[in-house]
């Protein structure tokens, strides 16, 4: 009976919707595997890639928001489970995740579980984000390991600040099912295939005239070449 109730609750609220935001400058296989493995591991009904228009936590990206959006679209083409969302690129204001999640919550209704997907490095930086404590009321947070940020095989990041650890203490969950039964508020870590790929590595390779092949989709690499992105002296 309980299982039936949980199931009908799931159906009414919809399967969890995952959000993977990033600068995607450029999008690469680390992002795409993160999206794919999160979708499977967390049982997401839909996953949105959200390129940031004007990312507040870093310097000016090496390519325009339109280029980063176009590259994300090329990367997601052919995968019906991935949707590229241009909300942050179109917005006039800075790309604050709390504002994006407020909008997503308004669109999805109060019951649908929302899951903000973060690599371990992004998660560790959470206390620097605008209105970060409000994120927990809007979505669950799922944290993936990333090479260099936690000892291999360890799920929960080892280097959390006291502030972040305290904010997560009563929210930390190890049961994926928790993401379906409540709309927001749990923090869960999951394992993904460790891929030491970063957008900065790719920008450096392209800038120095080296090959970045097999670190990102060929379609994105072709776009970078055609638009002469990340070259010296642009
Ligand atoms: P840069 O090198 O320019 O800082 P990046 O490769 O870290 O970029 P972002 O767009 O800043 O890419 O990352 C978006 C999200 O994807 C973040 O949550 C980040 O932690 C995660 N991410 C990026 N690369 C990986 C990877 N190789 N493995 C796991 N997570 C990743």
mmCIF file of C-alpha atoms and ligand atoms in Angstrom:
data_model
loop_
_atom_site.group_PDB
_atom_site.id
_atom_site.type_symbol
_atom_site.label_atom_id
_atom_site.label_comp_id
_atom_site.label_asym_id
_atom_site.label_seq_id
_atom_site.Cartn_x
_atom_site.Cartn_y
_atom_site.Cartn_z
ATOM 1 C CA UNK A 1 0.000 0.000 0.000
ATOM 2 C CA UNK A 2 2.813 2.305 0.940
ATOM 3 C CA UNK A 3 4.629 1.451 -2.291
ATOM 4 C CA UNK A 4 1.470 2.185 -4.269
ATOM 5 C CA UNK A 5 1.113 5.538 -2.589
ATOM 6 C CA UNK A 6 4.740 6.391 -3.277
ATOM 7 C CA UNK A 7 4.296 5.370 -6.914
ATOM 8 C CA UNK A 8 1.180 7.435 -7.426
ATOM 9 C CA UNK A 9 2.940 10.334 -5.710
ATOM 10 C CA UNK A 10 5.804 9.950 -8.195
ATOM 11 C CA UNK A 11 3.420 9.919 -11.105
ATOM 12 C CA UNK A 12 1.531 12.966 -9.922
ATOM 13 C CA UNK A 13 4.664 14.976 -9.297
ATOM 14 C CA UNK A 14 6.626 13.635 -12.274
ATOM 15 C CA UNK A 15 10.039 12.027 -12.280
ATOM 16 C CA UNK A 16 12.833 14.261 -10.985
ATOM 17 C CA UNK A 17 14.058 16.959 -13.323
ATOM 18 C CA UNK A 18 17.826 17.420 -13.275
ATOM 19 C CA UNK A 19 19.618 20.684 -13.926
ATOM 20 C CA UNK A 20 23.270 20.802 -14.933
ATOM 21 C CA UNK A 21 24.459 24.365 -15.230
ATOM 22 C CA UNK A 22 27.894 25.468 -16.262
ATOM 23 C CA UNK A 23 29.907 27.905 -18.262
ATOM 24 C CA UNK A 24 30.483 25.137 -20.839
ATOM 25 C CA UNK A 25 33.388 27.059 -22.333
ATOM 26 C CA UNK A 26 33.450 24.643 -24.166
ATOM 27 C CA UNK A 27 31.199 21.721 -23.263
ATOM 28 C CA UNK A 28 33.190 18.458 -23.078
ATOM 29 C CA UNK A 29 32.876 14.753 -22.302
ATOM 30 C CA UNK A 30 33.270 15.397 -18.544
ATOM 31 C CA UNK A 31 30.011 17.401 -18.660
ATOM 32 C CA UNK A 32 28.268 14.920 -20.937
ATOM 33 C CA UNK A 33 29.228 11.865 -18.874
ATOM 34 C CA UNK A 34 28.185 13.741 -15.746
ATOM 35 C CA UNK A 35 24.773 14.386 -17.336
ATOM 36 C CA UNK A 36 24.381 10.841 -18.602
ATOM 37 C CA UNK A 37 25.498 9.134 -15.399
ATOM 38 C CA UNK A 38 23.416 11.456 -13.231
ATOM 39 C CA UNK A 39 20.357 10.726 -15.343
ATOM 40 C CA UNK A 40 20.815 6.975 -14.926
ATOM 41 C CA UNK A 41 22.034 6.870 -11.338
ATOM 42 C CA UNK A 42 19.424 9.290 -10.021
ATOM 43 C CA UNK A 43 16.501 8.082 -12.151
ATOM 44 C CA UNK A 44 15.849 11.499 -13.675
ATOM 45 C CA UNK A 45 12.929 11.943 -16.039
ATOM 46 C CA UNK A 46 14.610 14.817 -17.830
ATOM 47 C CA UNK A 47 17.960 16.536 -17.756
ATOM 48 C CA UNK A 48 18.531 20.134 -18.737
ATOM 49 C CA UNK A 49 21.880 21.574 -19.664
ATOM 50 C CA UNK A 50 21.857 25.246 -18.789
ATOM 51 C CA UNK A 51 24.757 27.296 -20.170
ATOM 52 C CA UNK A 52 25.363 30.374 -18.017
ATOM 53 C CA UNK A 53 24.981 33.652 -19.854
ATOM 54 C CA UNK A 54 27.050 35.810 -17.558
ATOM 55 C CA UNK A 55 28.645 33.552 -14.939
ATOM 56 C CA UNK A 56 29.134 35.507 -11.705
ATOM 57 C CA UNK A 57 31.892 33.377 -10.147
ATOM 58 C CA UNK A 58 34.621 33.727 -12.729
ATOM 59 C CA UNK A 59 36.198 36.031 -15.291
ATOM 60 C CA UNK A 60 34.871 36.656 -18.775
ATOM 61 C CA UNK A 61 34.545 33.323 -20.626
ATOM 62 C CA UNK A 62 36.714 32.697 -23.693
ATOM 63 C CA UNK A 63 33.683 32.569 -25.990
ATOM 64 C CA UNK A 64 30.345 34.369 -26.188
ATOM 65 C CA UNK A 65 27.139 33.053 -24.567
ATOM 66 C CA UNK A 66 25.786 32.382 -28.072
ATOM 67 C CA UNK A 67 28.850 30.282 -28.979
ATOM 68 C CA UNK A 68 28.602 28.331 -25.726
ATOM 69 C CA UNK A 69 24.898 27.731 -26.310
ATOM 70 C CA UNK A 70 25.528 26.600 -29.889
ATOM 71 C CA UNK A 71 28.252 24.182 -28.719
ATOM 72 C CA UNK A 72 25.965 22.763 -26.013
ATOM 73 C CA UNK A 73 23.263 22.210 -28.649
ATOM 74 C CA UNK A 74 25.696 20.412 -30.935
ATOM 75 C CA UNK A 75 26.886 18.234 -28.050
ATOM 76 C CA UNK A 76 23.349 17.291 -26.996
ATOM 77 C CA UNK A 77 22.068 16.632 -30.519
ATOM 78 C CA UNK A 78 20.846 13.088 -30.933
ATOM 79 C CA UNK A 79 20.251 12.476 -27.229
ATOM 80 C CA UNK A 80 16.509 12.814 -26.573
ATOM 81 C CA UNK A 81 17.069 12.743 -22.803
ATOM 82 C CA UNK A 82 19.106 15.962 -22.884
ATOM 83 C CA UNK A 83 17.537 19.346 -23.339
ATOM 84 C CA UNK A 84 19.567 22.506 -23.708
ATOM 85 C CA UNK A 85 17.885 25.382 -21.931
ATOM 86 C CA UNK A 86 18.742 28.893 -23.120
ATOM 87 C CA UNK A 87 17.072 30.732 -20.200
ATOM 88 C CA UNK A 88 20.312 31.994 -18.622
ATOM 89 C CA UNK A 89 21.830 32.961 -21.967
ATOM 90 C CA UNK A 90 18.757 35.034 -22.841
ATOM 91 C CA UNK A 91 18.442 36.645 -19.402
ATOM 92 C CA UNK A 92 19.717 40.176 -18.959
ATOM 93 C CA UNK A 93 20.903 39.651 -15.411
ATOM 94 C CA UNK A 94 23.830 37.581 -14.088
ATOM 95 C CA UNK A 95 23.317 33.827 -14.118
ATOM 96 C CA UNK A 96 22.506 33.137 -10.490
ATOM 97 C CA UNK A 97 21.420 29.532 -9.958
ATOM 98 C CA UNK A 98 18.959 30.523 -7.249
ATOM 99 C CA UNK A 99 17.019 32.654 -9.761
ATOM 100 C CA UNK A 100 17.066 29.880 -12.368
ATOM 101 C CA UNK A 101 15.787 27.364 -9.833
ATOM 102 C CA UNK A 102 13.055 29.743 -8.678
ATOM 103 C CA UNK A 103 11.879 29.953 -12.263
ATOM 104 C CA UNK A 104 12.123 26.181 -12.754
ATOM 105 C CA UNK A 105 10.193 25.619 -9.532
ATOM 106 C CA UNK A 106 7.452 28.005 -10.680
ATOM 107 C CA UNK A 107 7.224 26.126 -13.997
ATOM 108 C CA UNK A 108 7.328 22.638 -12.463
ATOM 109 C CA UNK A 109 4.917 23.184 -9.587
ATOM 110 C CA UNK A 110 5.616 22.621 -5.888
ATOM 111 C CA UNK A 111 5.779 18.813 -5.984
ATOM 112 C CA UNK A 112 8.093 17.840 -8.789
ATOM 113 C CA UNK A 113 11.537 16.892 -7.488
ATOM 114 C CA UNK A 114 14.245 19.130 -8.910
ATOM 115 C CA UNK A 115 17.873 18.031 -8.719
ATOM 116 C CA UNK A 116 20.764 20.434 -9.095
ATOM 117 C CA UNK A 117 23.761 18.449 -10.337
ATOM 118 C CA UNK A 118 27.205 19.660 -9.367
ATOM 119 C CA UNK A 119 30.743 18.386 -9.698
ATOM 120 C CA UNK A 120 32.627 18.216 -6.401
ATOM 121 C CA UNK A 121 34.560 21.420 -7.144
ATOM 122 C CA UNK A 122 31.395 23.408 -7.783
ATOM 123 C CA UNK A 123 29.779 21.963 -4.664
ATOM 124 C CA UNK A 124 32.723 22.936 -2.478
ATOM 125 C CA UNK A 125 32.383 26.505 -3.743
ATOM 126 C CA UNK A 126 28.674 26.692 -2.910
ATOM 127 C CA UNK A 127 29.015 29.069 0.074
ATOM 128 C CA UNK A 128 30.270 31.708 -2.371
ATOM 129 C CA UNK A 129 27.060 31.582 -4.398
ATOM 130 C CA UNK A 130 24.341 34.207 -4.271
ATOM 131 C CA UNK A 131 21.649 33.259 -1.662
ATOM 132 C CA UNK A 132 23.142 29.753 -1.518
ATOM 133 C CA UNK A 133 21.241 28.590 1.566
ATOM 134 C CA UNK A 134 17.970 29.092 -0.320
ATOM 135 C CA UNK A 135 19.008 26.518 -2.921
ATOM 136 C CA UNK A 136 18.133 23.694 -0.515
ATOM 137 C CA UNK A 137 14.487 24.771 -0.385
ATOM 138 C CA UNK A 138 14.262 24.793 -4.167
ATOM 139 C CA UNK A 139 16.022 21.573 -5.202
ATOM 140 C CA UNK A 140 17.926 18.524 -4.120
ATOM 141 C CA UNK A 141 21.654 18.668 -4.748
ATOM 142 C CA UNK A 142 23.513 15.731 -6.279
ATOM 143 C CA UNK A 143 27.304 15.865 -6.107
ATOM 144 C CA UNK A 144 29.541 13.883 -8.454
ATOM 145 C CA UNK A 145 33.146 13.080 -7.747
ATOM 146 C CA UNK A 146 35.713 14.840 -9.896
ATOM 147 C CA UNK A 147 39.353 13.822 -10.168
ATOM 148 C CA UNK A 148 41.484 15.936 -7.886
ATOM 149 C CA UNK A 149 38.681 16.861 -5.493
ATOM 150 C CA UNK A 150 38.238 13.704 -3.441
ATOM 151 C CA UNK A 151 40.303 10.581 -2.872
ATOM 152 C CA UNK A 152 39.385 8.046 -5.533
ATOM 153 C CA UNK A 153 36.374 5.985 -4.607
ATOM 154 C CA UNK A 154 35.215 8.356 -1.913
ATOM 155 C CA UNK A 155 31.689 9.568 -2.474
ATOM 156 C CA UNK A 156 31.343 12.480 -0.106
ATOM 157 C CA UNK A 157 33.840 15.307 -0.782
ATOM 158 C CA UNK A 158 36.613 15.238 1.794
ATOM 159 C CA UNK A 159 37.346 18.942 1.941
ATOM 160 C CA UNK A 160 34.058 20.669 2.718
ATOM 161 C CA UNK A 161 34.237 23.936 4.642
ATOM 162 C CA UNK A 162 32.712 23.853 8.122
ATOM 163 C CA UNK A 163 29.945 26.148 6.877
ATOM 164 C CA UNK A 164 28.930 23.864 4.023
ATOM 165 C CA UNK A 165 29.280 20.701 6.112
ATOM 166 C CA UNK A 166 26.991 22.245 8.748
ATOM 167 C CA UNK A 167 24.398 23.255 6.140
ATOM 168 C CA UNK A 168 24.373 19.709 4.745
ATOM 169 C CA UNK A 169 24.476 17.768 8.004
ATOM 170 C CA UNK A 170 20.766 17.018 8.291
ATOM 171 C CA UNK A 171 20.239 16.871 4.552
ATOM 172 C CA UNK A 172 22.890 14.348 3.599
ATOM 173 C CA UNK A 173 21.245 11.241 2.227
ATOM 174 C CA UNK A 174 22.610 8.010 0.827
ATOM 175 C CA UNK A 175 19.327 6.743 -0.546
ATOM 176 C CA UNK A 176 18.540 7.766 -4.129
ATOM 177 C CA UNK A 177 14.853 7.039 -3.471
ATOM 178 C CA UNK A 178 14.779 10.144 -1.232
ATOM 179 C CA UNK A 179 15.092 12.259 -4.363
ATOM 180 C CA UNK A 180 11.708 11.044 -5.563
ATOM 181 C CA UNK A 181 9.667 11.264 -2.427
ATOM 182 C CA UNK A 182 10.328 14.916 -1.643
ATOM 183 C CA UNK A 183 10.614 17.868 -4.028
ATOM 184 C CA UNK A 184 13.793 19.392 -2.559
ATOM 185 C CA UNK A 185 16.181 19.540 0.359
ATOM 186 C CA UNK A 186 18.352 16.408 0.246
ATOM 187 C CA UNK A 187 22.045 16.357 -0.629
ATOM 188 C CA UNK A 188 23.373 13.167 -2.143
ATOM 189 C CA UNK A 189 26.744 12.151 -3.563
ATOM 190 C CA UNK A 190 27.094 9.751 -6.451
ATOM 191 C CA UNK A 191 29.986 8.178 -8.311
ATOM 192 C CA UNK A 192 30.720 8.832 -11.928
ATOM 193 C CA UNK A 193 33.504 7.568 -14.153
ATOM 194 C CA UNK A 194 36.419 9.798 -13.189
ATOM 195 C CA UNK A 195 37.356 11.946 -16.173
ATOM 196 C CA UNK A 196 40.093 14.495 -15.649
ATOM 197 C CA UNK A 197 38.825 16.730 -18.452
ATOM 198 C CA UNK A 198 38.232 20.436 -17.953
ATOM 199 C CA UNK A 199 37.227 23.258 -20.253
ATOM 200 C CA UNK A 200 40.361 25.173 -19.249
ATOM 201 C CA UNK A 201 42.527 22.248 -20.358
ATOM 202 C CA UNK A 202 40.776 22.284 -23.747
ATOM 203 C CA UNK A 203 41.125 26.072 -24.129
ATOM 204 C CA UNK A 204 44.838 25.782 -23.311
ATOM 205 C CA UNK A 205 45.354 22.977 -25.825
ATOM 206 C CA UNK A 206 43.590 24.895 -28.600
ATOM 207 C CA UNK A 207 45.408 28.122 -27.740
ATOM 208 C CA UNK A 208 48.763 26.335 -27.938
ATOM 209 C CA UNK A 209 47.905 24.625 -31.226
ATOM 210 C CA UNK A 210 47.634 21.121 -29.705
ATOM 211 C CA UNK A 211 44.988 18.518 -30.362
ATOM 212 C CA UNK A 212 41.935 18.422 -28.085
ATOM 213 C CA UNK A 213 40.394 15.514 -29.996
ATOM 214 C CA UNK A 214 38.638 12.809 -27.941
ATOM 215 C CA UNK A 215 38.146 15.164 -25.007
ATOM 216 C CA UNK A 216 34.938 16.591 -26.475
ATOM 217 C CA UNK A 217 32.552 15.784 -29.328
ATOM 218 C CA UNK A 218 33.944 16.234 -32.843
ATOM 219 C CA UNK A 219 31.004 18.496 -33.702
ATOM 220 C CA UNK A 220 32.062 20.899 -30.932
ATOM 221 C CA UNK A 221 35.697 20.737 -31.982
ATOM 222 C CA UNK A 222 34.662 21.536 -35.556
ATOM 223 C CA UNK A 223 32.655 24.520 -34.272
ATOM 224 C CA UNK A 224 35.691 25.766 -32.331
ATOM 225 C CA UNK A 225 37.852 25.506 -35.453
ATOM 226 C CA UNK A 226 35.260 27.114 -37.752
ATOM 227 C CA UNK A 227 34.774 30.069 -35.380
ATOM 228 C CA UNK A 228 38.450 30.280 -34.448
ATOM 229 C CA UNK A 229 37.626 30.162 -30.739
ATOM 230 C CA UNK A 230 40.283 30.169 -28.011
ATOM 231 C CA UNK A 231 43.076 31.058 -30.454
ATOM 232 C CA UNK A 232 45.950 33.297 -29.445
ATOM 233 C CA UNK A 233 45.450 36.980 -30.226
ATOM 234 C CA UNK A 234 41.712 36.805 -30.879
HETATM 235 P P1 LIG B 1 36.788 25.418 -16.422
HETATM 236 O O1 LIG B 1 37.934 24.472 -16.627
HETATM 237 O O2 LIG B 1 36.702 26.513 -17.454
HETATM 238 O O3 LIG B 1 36.698 25.940 -15.009
HETATM 239 P P2 LIG B 1 34.903 23.185 -16.217
HETATM 240 O O4 LIG B 1 35.450 22.119 -17.104
HETATM 241 O O5 LIG B 1 35.067 23.008 -14.738
HETATM 242 O O6 LIG B 1 35.414 24.605 -16.684
HETATM 243 P P3 LIG B 1 32.188 24.186 -15.928
HETATM 244 O O7 LIG B 1 31.334 24.629 -17.054
HETATM 245 O O8 LIG B 1 32.745 25.216 -15.016
HETATM 246 O O9 LIG B 1 33.369 23.306 -16.595
HETATM 247 O O10 LIG B 1 31.468 23.045 -15.093
HETATM 248 C C1 LIG B 1 30.067 22.854 -15.063
HETATM 249 C C2 LIG B 1 29.764 21.729 -14.077
HETATM 250 O O11 LIG B 1 30.313 20.496 -14.548
HETATM 251 C C3 LIG B 1 30.357 21.943 -12.675
HETATM 252 O O12 LIG B 1 29.422 21.465 -11.729
HETATM 253 C C4 LIG B 1 31.611 21.073 -12.704
HETATM 254 O O13 LIG B 1 31.966 20.619 -11.409
HETATM 255 C C5 LIG B 1 31.163 19.914 -13.568
HETATM 256 N N1 LIG B 1 32.269 19.273 -14.276
HETATM 257 C C6 LIG B 1 33.033 19.812 -15.242
HETATM 258 N N2 LIG B 1 33.941 18.932 -15.690
HETATM 259 C C7 LIG B 1 33.755 17.791 -14.977
HETATM 260 C C8 LIG B 1 34.404 16.500 -14.959
HETATM 261 N N3 LIG B 1 35.436 16.228 -15.764
HETATM 262 N N4 LIG B 1 33.943 15.585 -14.075
HETATM 263 C C9 LIG B 1 32.899 15.872 -13.252
HETATM 264 N N5 LIG B 1 32.254 17.056 -13.217
HETATM 265 C C10 LIG B 1 32.669 18.005 -14.066
#
